[in-house]
Tab-separated table of C-alpha atoms and ligand atoms in Angstrom:
chain	number	residue	atom	x	y	z
A	70	UNK	CA	39.548	12.190	29.143
A	71	UNK	CA	39.722	13.673	32.667
A	72	UNK	CA	37.090	15.292	34.823
A	73	UNK	CA	38.912	18.636	34.564
A	74	UNK	CA	38.156	19.346	30.916
A	75	UNK	CA	35.014	21.366	30.217
A	76	UNK	CA	31.962	19.244	29.525
A	77	UNK	CA	31.573	18.181	25.907
A	78	UNK	CA	28.944	15.891	24.564
A	79	UNK	CA	30.302	12.767	22.946
A	80	UNK	CA	29.341	11.668	19.433
A	81	UNK	CA	29.722	8.469	17.431
A	82	UNK	CA	32.566	10.225	15.596
A	83	UNK	CA	34.500	11.520	18.629
A	84	UNK	CA	34.050	8.760	21.185
A	85	UNK	CA	36.993	6.543	20.215
A	86	UNK	CA	39.378	9.496	20.125
A	87	UNK	CA	38.196	10.893	23.384
A	88	UNK	CA	37.991	7.654	25.341
A	89	UNK	CA	40.723	5.759	23.487
A	90	UNK	CA	43.109	6.064	26.453
A	91	UNK	CA	40.548	5.275	29.153
A	92	UNK	CA	42.087	2.392	31.037
A	93	UNK	CA	38.898	0.835	32.295
A	94	UNK	CA	37.324	0.865	28.823
A	95	UNK	CA	40.479	-0.429	27.098
A	96	UNK	CA	40.781	-3.228	29.677
A	97	UNK	CA	37.233	-4.300	28.933
A	98	UNK	CA	36.932	-4.023	25.152
A	99	UNK	CA	40.521	-3.853	23.822
A	100	UNK	CA	43.187	-1.159	23.426
A	101	UNK	CA	42.963	-0.628	19.661
A	102	UNK	CA	40.477	2.226	19.601
A	103	UNK	CA	40.721	2.463	15.799
A	104	UNK	CA	38.898	-0.889	15.714
A	105	UNK	CA	36.083	0.159	18.042
A	106	UNK	CA	32.567	0.137	16.683
A	107	UNK	CA	30.357	2.834	18.187
A	108	UNK	CA	26.595	3.147	18.013
A	109	UNK	CA	24.298	5.676	19.800
A	110	UNK	CA	21.232	3.808	21.016
A	111	UNK	CA	19.657	6.113	23.585
A	112	UNK	CA	15.877	5.917	23.272
A	113	UNK	CA	15.096	7.379	26.698
A	114	UNK	CA	14.035	10.958	27.378
A	115	UNK	CA	17.211	12.437	28.803
A	116	UNK	CA	20.662	11.055	27.847
A	117	UNK	CA	23.105	9.817	25.261
A	118	UNK	CA	23.780	6.078	25.366
A	119	UNK	CA	26.528	4.513	23.259
A	120	UNK	CA	27.360	0.835	22.699
A	121	UNK	CA	31.120	0.537	22.103
A	122	UNK	CA	32.483	-2.773	20.868
A	123	UNK	CA	36.162	-3.660	20.474
A	124	UNK	CA	38.261	-6.703	19.847
A	125	UNK	CA	37.640	-8.228	23.269
A	126	UNK	CA	34.154	-7.114	24.220
A	127	UNK	CA	31.631	-4.332	24.538
A	128	UNK	CA	30.659	-1.617	27.056
A	129	UNK	CA	27.980	1.035	27.495
A	130	UNK	CA	28.982	4.694	27.691
A	131	UNK	CA	26.123	6.737	29.106
A	132	UNK	CA	26.447	10.500	29.119
A	133	UNK	CA	24.061	13.114	30.536
A	134	UNK	CA	23.266	16.119	28.389
A	135	UNK	CA	22.797	19.578	29.900
A	136	UNK	CA	19.158	19.550	28.789
A	137	UNK	CA	16.160	17.251	28.475
A	138	UNK	CA	16.785	15.264	25.284
A	139	UNK	CA	13.044	14.700	24.696
A	140	UNK	CA	12.326	18.458	24.677
A	141	UNK	CA	15.619	20.083	23.603
A	142	UNK	CA	17.801	22.840	25.012
A	143	UNK	CA	14.809	24.972	25.939
A	144	UNK	CA	14.650	22.702	29.054
A	145	UNK	CA	18.047	22.793	30.779
A	146	UNK	CA	18.844	19.933	33.174
A	147	UNK	CA	21.978	19.688	35.300
A	148	UNK	CA	24.710	17.186	34.450
A	149	UNK	CA	24.931	16.165	38.111
A	150	UNK	CA	22.158	13.589	37.555
A	151	UNK	CA	24.959	11.347	36.346
A	152	UNK	CA	26.620	11.657	39.790
A	153	UNK	CA	23.379	10.521	41.451
A	154	UNK	CA	22.982	7.656	39.031
A	155	UNK	CA	26.521	6.474	39.724
A	156	UNK	CA	26.069	6.652	43.494
A	157	UNK	CA	22.644	4.965	43.340
A	158	UNK	CA	24.095	2.123	41.259
A	159	UNK	CA	26.896	1.485	43.754
A	160	UNK	CA	24.387	1.364	46.618
A	161	UNK	CA	21.996	-0.877	44.770
A	162	UNK	CA	24.814	-3.316	43.925
A	163	UNK	CA	25.767	-3.457	47.590
A	164	UNK	CA	22.182	-3.932	48.793
A	165	UNK	CA	20.955	-6.251	46.018
A	166	UNK	CA	24.042	-7.885	44.499
A	167	UNK	CA	23.839	-8.780	40.790
A	168	UNK	CA	20.743	-6.674	40.148
A	169	UNK	CA	22.381	-3.736	38.279
A	170	UNK	CA	25.017	-3.423	35.547
A	171	UNK	CA	28.677	-3.450	36.675
A	172	UNK	CA	30.314	-0.030	36.672
A	173	UNK	CA	33.740	0.291	35.055
A	174	UNK	CA	34.360	4.018	35.230
A	175	UNK	CA	32.720	7.298	36.301
A	176	UNK	CA	33.754	10.765	35.091
A	177	UNK	CA	31.864	13.426	36.993
A	178	UNK	CA	33.019	16.396	34.841
A	179	UNK	CA	31.994	14.741	31.608
A	180	UNK	CA	28.850	13.306	33.297
A	181	UNK	CA	29.580	9.885	31.955
A	182	UNK	CA	29.381	6.345	33.276
A	183	UNK	CA	31.061	3.430	31.532
A	184	UNK	CA	29.286	0.240	32.446
A	185	UNK	CA	28.494	-3.324	31.560
A	186	UNK	CA	26.930	-3.890	28.118
A	187	UNK	CA	23.917	-6.130	28.575
A	188	UNK	CA	24.133	-7.570	25.108
A	189	UNK	CA	21.289	-9.373	23.274
A	190	UNK	CA	19.366	-11.430	24.158
A	191	UNK	CA	18.941	-8.722	26.840
A	192	UNK	CA	16.016	-6.538	25.877
A	193	UNK	CA	14.170	-3.708	27.578
A	194	UNK	CA	11.337	-5.290	29.598
A	195	UNK	CA	8.741	-2.905	28.073
A	196	UNK	CA	9.675	-4.083	24.580
A	197	UNK	CA	9.468	-7.766	25.637
A	198	UNK	CA	5.989	-7.233	27.105
A	199	UNK	CA	4.776	-5.428	23.957
A	200	UNK	CA	6.001	-8.393	21.954
A	201	UNK	CA	3.894	-10.622	24.195
A	202	UNK	CA	6.800	-12.440	25.815
A	203	UNK	CA	6.261	-14.073	29.183
A	204	UNK	CA	9.443	-13.755	31.246
A	205	UNK	CA	9.477	-16.366	33.993
A	206	UNK	CA	11.643	-14.611	36.574
A	207	UNK	CA	10.754	-10.932	36.556
A	208	UNK	CA	8.354	-10.963	39.483
A	209	UNK	CA	10.825	-12.761	41.740
A	210	UNK	CA	13.837	-10.680	40.643
A	211	UNK	CA	12.166	-7.305	40.804
A	212	UNK	CA	10.329	-8.120	44.020
A	213	UNK	CA	13.660	-9.059	45.652
A	214	UNK	CA	15.393	-5.972	44.243
A	215	UNK	CA	12.762	-3.634	45.619
A	216	UNK	CA	12.576	-5.274	49.043
A	217	UNK	CA	16.357	-5.348	49.449
A	218	UNK	CA	17.119	-1.855	48.254
A	219	UNK	CA	14.178	-0.184	49.998
A	220	UNK	CA	14.678	-1.962	53.334
A	221	UNK	CA	18.462	-1.700	53.390
A	222	UNK	CA	18.434	1.995	52.416
A	223	UNK	CA	16.135	2.928	55.331
A	224	UNK	CA	16.344	3.537	59.064
A	225	UNK	CA	15.237	-0.085	59.498
A	226	UNK	CA	18.738	-1.073	58.464
A	227	UNK	CA	21.264	1.757	58.204
A	228	UNK	CA	23.230	3.439	60.921
A	229	UNK	CA	21.386	6.735	61.519
A	230	UNK	CA	24.366	8.974	60.886
A	231	UNK	CA	25.254	7.266	57.626
A	232	UNK	CA	21.706	7.412	56.397
A	233	UNK	CA	21.372	11.083	57.232
A	234	UNK	CA	24.646	11.865	55.417
A	235	UNK	CA	23.390	9.938	52.396
A	236	UNK	CA	20.026	11.665	52.556
A	237	UNK	CA	21.890	14.998	52.439
A	238	UNK	CA	23.918	13.830	49.406
A	239	UNK	CA	20.850	12.819	47.389
A	240	UNK	CA	18.817	15.835	48.548
A	241	UNK	CA	20.632	17.769	45.850
A	242	UNK	CA	18.927	15.823	43.092
A	243	UNK	CA	16.396	18.633	43.076
A	244	UNK	CA	15.797	19.029	39.362
A	245	UNK	CA	15.037	15.369	38.777
A	246	UNK	CA	12.617	15.352	41.696
A	247	UNK	CA	11.051	18.495	40.255
A	248	UNK	CA	10.406	16.604	36.984
A	249	UNK	CA	8.494	13.919	38.933
A	250	UNK	CA	6.731	16.419	41.173
A	251	UNK	CA	5.327	18.247	38.130
A	252	UNK	CA	5.053	15.601	35.433
A	253	UNK	CA	3.601	12.873	37.609
A	254	UNK	CA	1.564	14.582	40.285
A	255	UNK	CA	0.312	17.814	38.822
A	256	UNK	CA	0.531	18.318	35.053
A	257	UNK	CA	-1.917	15.520	34.107
A	258	UNK	CA	-4.652	17.332	36.021
A	259	UNK	CA	-4.568	20.672	34.319
A	260	UNK	CA	-3.872	22.038	30.862
A	261	UNK	CA	-0.080	22.056	31.276
A	262	UNK	CA	1.927	23.248	28.255
A	263	UNK	CA	3.679	19.980	27.390
A	264	UNK	CA	0.735	17.635	27.985
A	265	UNK	CA	-0.732	15.591	25.185
A	266	UNK	CA	-3.279	12.823	24.848
A	267	UNK	CA	-5.006	10.839	22.127
A	268	UNK	CA	-7.384	13.413	20.781
A	269	UNK	CA	-10.286	13.827	20.132
A	270	UNK	CA	-11.089	10.343	21.416
A	271	UNK	CA	-10.072	11.054	25.038
A	272	UNK	CA	-11.050	14.742	25.224
A	273	UNK	CA	-14.259	14.113	27.220
A	274	UNK	CA	-12.602	11.805	29.739
A	275	UNK	CA	-9.640	14.161	30.140
A	276	UNK	CA	-12.023	17.005	30.977
A	277	UNK	CA	-13.817	14.762	33.469
A	278	UNK	CA	-10.585	13.814	35.232
A	279	UNK	CA	-9.384	17.407	35.465
A	280	UNK	CA	-12.697	18.311	37.065
A	281	UNK	CA	-12.508	15.384	39.502
A	282	UNK	CA	-11.954	17.015	42.922
A	283	UNK	CA	-11.389	13.744	44.817
A	284	UNK	CA	-8.781	12.649	42.301
A	285	UNK	CA	-6.899	15.979	42.425
A	286	UNK	CA	-6.927	15.991	46.237
A	287	UNK	CA	-5.540	12.459	46.235
A	288	UNK	CA	-2.887	13.239	43.664
A	289	UNK	CA	-1.720	16.177	45.795
A	290	UNK	CA	-1.771	14.066	48.946
A	291	UNK	CA	0.519	11.603	47.115
A	292	UNK	CA	2.765	14.410	45.966
A	293	UNK	CA	2.946	15.500	49.606
A	294	UNK	CA	4.014	11.981	50.664
A	295	UNK	CA	6.547	11.830	47.773
A	296	UNK	CA	8.142	15.145	48.744
A	297	UNK	CA	7.988	14.888	52.524
A	298	UNK	CA	8.529	11.193	53.357
A	299	UNK	CA	12.319	10.701	53.032
A	300	UNK	CA	12.103	7.054	54.029
A	301	UNK	CA	14.644	5.291	51.877
A	302	UNK	CA	16.871	5.586	48.827
A	303	UNK	CA	14.534	5.071	45.849
A	304	UNK	CA	15.410	4.064	42.333
A	305	UNK	CA	13.049	6.907	41.538
A	306	UNK	CA	12.034	5.877	37.985
A	307	UNK	CA	11.425	2.143	38.223
A	308	UNK	CA	9.298	1.546	35.149
A	309	UNK	CA	9.500	-1.271	32.615
A	310	UNK	CA	11.813	0.849	30.406
A	311	UNK	CA	14.304	0.879	33.307
A	312	UNK	CA	14.663	-2.898	33.413
A	313	UNK	CA	16.582	-5.221	31.051
A	314	UNK	CA	15.745	-8.887	30.823
A	315	UNK	CA	16.474	-12.241	29.306
A	316	UNK	CA	14.473	-15.365	30.006
A	317	UNK	CA	16.703	-15.965	33.030
A	318	UNK	CA	18.111	-12.614	34.081
A	319	UNK	CA	16.780	-9.246	35.244
A	320	UNK	CA	18.782	-6.015	35.709
A	321	UNK	CA	17.596	-2.642	36.875
A	322	UNK	CA	19.145	0.357	35.064
A	323	UNK	CA	18.956	4.140	34.949
A	324	UNK	CA	18.519	5.248	38.589
A	325	UNK	CA	19.276	8.905	37.888
A	326	UNK	CA	16.045	9.967	39.650
A	327	UNK	CA	17.356	8.401	42.880
A	328	UNK	CA	16.543	10.285	46.091
A	329	UNK	CA	15.227	9.604	49.608
A	330	UNK	CA	11.486	9.152	49.324
A	331	UNK	CA	8.647	6.810	50.268
A	332	UNK	CA	9.135	3.100	49.759
A	333	UNK	CA	5.762	2.790	48.097
A	334	UNK	CA	6.814	5.006	45.200
A	335	UNK	CA	9.119	2.490	43.478
A	336	UNK	CA	6.664	-0.365	44.097
A	337	UNK	CA	3.672	1.618	42.853
A	338	UNK	CA	5.416	2.859	39.710
A	339	UNK	CA	6.590	-0.645	38.863
A	340	UNK	CA	3.172	-2.288	39.351
A	341	UNK	CA	1.545	0.539	37.357
A	342	UNK	CA	3.726	-0.403	34.405
A	343	UNK	CA	2.529	-4.033	34.563
A	344	UNK	CA	-1.107	-2.826	34.729
A	345	UNK	CA	-0.519	-0.494	31.758
A	346	UNK	CA	0.988	-3.332	29.822
A	347	UNK	CA	-2.146	-5.362	30.726
A	348	UNK	CA	-4.506	-2.694	29.375
A	349	UNK	CA	-2.418	-2.168	26.233
A	350	UNK	CA	-2.368	-5.828	25.135
A	351	UNK	CA	-5.664	-5.516	23.232
A	352	UNK	CA	-3.809	-3.125	20.889
A	353	UNK	CA	-1.115	-5.658	20.133
A	354	UNK	CA	-3.327	-8.578	19.222
A	355	UNK	CA	-2.810	-8.620	15.482
A	356	UNK	CA	-0.447	-11.581	15.867
A	357	UNK	CA	-2.795	-13.719	17.939
A	358	UNK	CA	-4.842	-13.358	21.024
A	359	UNK	CA	-3.266	-12.042	24.148
A	360	UNK	CA	-5.526	-13.720	26.777
A	361	UNK	CA	-2.645	-15.738	28.199
A	362	UNK	CA	-0.443	-12.653	28.226
A	363	UNK	CA	-3.082	-10.727	30.151
A	364	UNK	CA	-3.358	-13.477	32.712
A	365	UNK	CA	0.449	-13.628	32.949
A	366	UNK	CA	0.682	-9.914	33.628
A	367	UNK	CA	-1.875	-10.004	36.445
A	368	UNK	CA	-0.003	-13.001	37.828
A	369	UNK	CA	3.234	-10.973	37.680
A	370	UNK	CA	1.710	-8.219	39.839
A	371	UNK	CA	0.475	-10.780	42.390
A	372	UNK	CA	3.829	-12.555	42.530
A	373	UNK	CA	5.885	-9.324	42.661
A	374	UNK	CA	3.903	-8.037	45.639
A	375	UNK	CA	4.085	-11.445	47.374
A	376	UNK	CA	7.848	-11.709	46.851
A	377	UNK	CA	8.318	-8.113	48.033
A	378	UNK	CA	6.319	-8.743	51.209
A	379	UNK	CA	8.038	-12.058	51.931
A	380	UNK	CA	11.576	-10.700	51.487
A	381	UNK	CA	10.760	-7.467	53.378
A	382	UNK	CA	9.361	-9.508	56.213
A	383	UNK	CA	12.374	-11.816	56.266
A	384	UNK	CA	14.739	-8.848	56.511
A	385	UNK	CA	12.534	-7.324	59.217
A	386	UNK	CA	12.949	-10.536	61.284
A	387	UNK	CA	16.592	-11.226	60.546
A	388	UNK	CA	18.460	-7.974	59.882
A	389	UNK	CA	16.507	-5.105	61.467
A	390	UNK	CA	19.430	-3.194	62.972
A	391	UNK	CA	18.518	0.459	62.442
A	392	UNK	CA	17.045	2.885	64.935
A	393	UNK	CA	13.450	2.179	63.948
A	394	UNK	CA	11.352	-0.473	65.772
A	395	UNK	CA	14.383	-1.459	67.878
A	396	UNK	CA	14.632	-5.079	68.950
A	397	UNK	CA	15.126	-3.847	72.512
A	398	UNK	CA	11.435	-2.911	72.509
A	399	UNK	CA	10.153	-6.140	71.046
A	400	UNK	CA	12.180	-9.349	70.452
A	401	UNK	CA	14.572	-8.640	73.318
A	402	UNK	CA	11.633	-8.517	75.657
A	403	UNK	CA	10.200	-11.688	74.209
A	404	UNK	CA	7.495	-9.648	72.380
A	405	UNK	CA	7.672	-11.187	68.919
A	406	UNK	CA	3.995	-10.391	68.381
A	407	UNK	CA	4.665	-6.692	68.881
A	408	UNK	CA	7.337	-6.777	66.190
A	409	UNK	CA	4.937	-8.623	63.854
A	410	UNK	CA	2.207	-6.044	64.510
A	411	UNK	CA	4.596	-3.236	63.633
A	412	UNK	CA	5.673	-5.063	60.456
A	413	UNK	CA	2.019	-5.459	59.432
A	414	UNK	CA	1.506	-1.695	59.946
A	415	UNK	CA	4.506	-0.789	57.811
A	416	UNK	CA	3.492	-3.165	55.001
A	417	UNK	CA	-0.065	-1.905	55.157
A	418	UNK	CA	1.067	1.711	54.731
A	419	UNK	CA	3.240	0.730	51.729
A	420	UNK	CA	0.238	-1.084	50.228
A	421	UNK	CA	-2.134	1.848	50.637
A	422	UNK	CA	0.355	4.341	49.207
A	423	UNK	CA	1.571	2.142	46.345
A	424	UNK	CA	-1.975	1.929	44.969
A	425	UNK	CA	-2.108	5.718	44.925
A	426	UNK	CA	1.231	6.087	43.240
A	427	UNK	CA	0.279	3.402	40.705
A	428	UNK	CA	-2.991	5.101	39.763
A	429	UNK	CA	-1.292	8.467	39.260
A	430	UNK	CA	1.558	6.916	37.283
A	431	UNK	CA	-0.991	5.387	34.894
A	432	UNK	CA	-2.559	8.799	34.356
A	433	UNK	CA	0.644	10.694	33.693
A	434	UNK	CA	1.736	8.194	31.015
A	435	UNK	CA	-1.488	8.818	29.098
A	436	UNK	CA	-2.169	12.509	29.821
A	437	UNK	CA	1.254	14.094	30.426
A	438	UNK	CA	4.445	14.713	28.492
A	439	UNK	CA	6.177	11.346	28.785
A	440	UNK	CA	4.056	8.635	27.265
A	441	UNK	CA	5.093	4.999	27.053
A	442	UNK	CA	5.448	2.691	24.092
A	443	UNK	CA	2.902	0.197	25.449
A	444	UNK	CA	0.158	2.530	24.266
A	445	UNK	CA	2.116	4.673	21.751
A	446	UNK	CA	2.971	1.667	19.594
A	447	UNK	CA	-0.750	1.029	18.947
A	448	UNK	CA	-1.126	2.627	15.526
A	449	UNK	CA	-4.901	2.637	15.368
A	450	UNK	CA	-5.864	5.658	17.444
A	451	UNK	CA	-9.348	4.425	18.232
A	452	UNK	CA	-8.007	1.125	19.552
A	453	UNK	CA	-5.272	2.976	21.469
A	454	UNK	CA	-7.773	5.391	22.990
A	455	UNK	CA	-10.007	2.525	24.119
A	456	UNK	CA	-7.038	0.851	25.878
A	457	UNK	CA	-5.985	4.176	27.424
A	458	UNK	CA	-9.472	5.047	28.611
A	459	UNK	CA	-9.778	1.782	30.486
A	460	UNK	CA	-6.401	2.322	32.089
A	461	UNK	CA	-7.410	5.862	33.097
A	462	UNK	CA	-10.557	4.572	34.708
A	463	UNK	CA	-8.605	1.864	36.555
A	464	UNK	CA	-6.001	4.408	37.720
A	465	UNK	CA	-8.639	6.766	39.041
A	466	UNK	CA	-10.309	3.989	41.011
A	467	UNK	CA	-7.195	2.647	42.708
A	468	UNK	CA	-5.844	6.147	43.498
A	469	UNK	CA	-9.076	7.510	45.002
A	470	UNK	CA	-10.193	4.293	46.748
A	471	UNK	CA	-6.801	3.087	47.913
A	472	UNK	CA	-7.754	2.978	51.616
A	473	UNK	CA	-10.672	0.685	50.921
A	474	UNK	CA	-8.841	-1.854	48.735
A	475	UNK	CA	-7.441	-4.738	50.735
A	476	UNK	CA	-5.747	-7.198	48.371
A	477	UNK	CA	-3.986	-7.463	45.073
A	478	UNK	CA	-6.637	-9.921	43.957
A	479	UNK	CA	-9.237	-7.211	44.419
A	480	UNK	CA	-7.184	-4.853	42.222
A	481	UNK	CA	-6.626	-7.470	39.546
A	482	UNK	CA	-10.297	-8.461	39.487
A	483	UNK	CA	-11.153	-4.802	38.933
A	484	UNK	CA	-8.565	-4.555	36.138
A	485	UNK	CA	-9.998	-7.671	34.436
A	486	UNK	CA	-13.576	-6.283	34.727
A	487	UNK	CA	-12.655	-2.916	33.261
A	488	UNK	CA	-10.660	-4.533	30.496
A	489	UNK	CA	-13.680	-6.582	29.444
A	490	UNK	CA	-15.933	-3.549	29.081
A	491	UNK	CA	-16.824	-3.067	25.449
A	492	UNK	CA	-16.706	0.745	25.118
A	493	UNK	CA	-15.017	3.689	26.752
B	510	SR1	C1	11.332	14.970	30.933
B	510	SR1	S1	11.700	13.409	31.522
B	510	SR1	C2	10.240	12.477	31.350
B	510	SR1	C3	10.262	11.181	31.992
B	510	SR1	O1	11.350	10.414	31.529
B	510	SR1	C4	11.930	9.676	32.567
B	510	SR1	O2	12.098	8.340	32.282
B	510	SR1	C5	11.045	9.887	33.779
B	510	SR1	O3	10.054	8.913	33.883
B	510	SR1	C6	10.492	11.228	33.503
B	510	SR1	O4	9.270	11.456	34.225
B	511	MG	MG1	15.349	6.641	32.514
């Protein structure tokens, strides 16, 4: 298959014929395409994902579709998101080696990426958390990934010309940004066409949130920061469905939403997903209490933020070579304290903004189009609504009061208090 043929979606039936001569794939899984086993396993909202296994191994073939898979062809979406995913993965691998799947081949015309198959026991992190599994390394691994990719993709590290060129390249990921701009920051707060929520249980609360002026102003302030603060190359969709884990390994996948935006966005979205998992645990208690799991999840948020801060600070002190906060103004003049003060300011801004992004992310997963399995897998709608209502209340508090919240312990104490409330 070459990039010059017109785009055609792959299928389980056609994949071996169409990719049977692809050198990278044959080298990885074996040349005899007639023996390949192909399964389509995409459970995300946008793309086709195939697992292809041959005599000598397996690979993932991921292909973008010209529309949003979750909605259908009434919502066209450009194939070029595959180009952005490919380029984001190559940068992430450079900046945080070993944290993403290896890439074997990219075909821009067919919008497909052939990459490393993260075979079982790898599992999507969201699934593992729903099952109540406590993964020992995720906080460290994800904290390091975020610090390294966000720092090294910014003007704290990159040569200004290279960063500006890269910013221009990713600025074309307009349609994927548009999804986030609408689905995350605006749709949850009015009666948007594709919204849904657990009804009638949450109807009253939904009406209250849509009438909440402080919340809407804050959501739009955050949208403004998201759209206008081209600080670093973001993953752009760093939720627990975009991470694969084993007990010892953590890999970030699916950066098709990558663009230059605020550092706090990735961190806030990620932490929001841990807090949503925390609030959803009550709905998954049929196989035993989840008290330890809840404590684990709050511990994960604390550790992730601590690892992020520590690694970001280390890079600030040891590899700050970009045009921002030049050493010539601080360390080179013997003013280490000035550099530390600037670091504190930068981390403080990330903290304040990540709380806002986290709160809004919680809301959109319960009120908008794209819900997550943490809550959706709770079959009893009353139980689900109770979990969701607590999460909504938590999200509102951290978004609106983000400038008055000073530590992750304060946030986690609030989460624990709200979770203990008996009714919604
Ligand atoms: C229409 S796409 C809905 C969501 O799926 C992706 O994973 C992103 O989170 C997006 O917001
Ligand atoms: Mg995705």
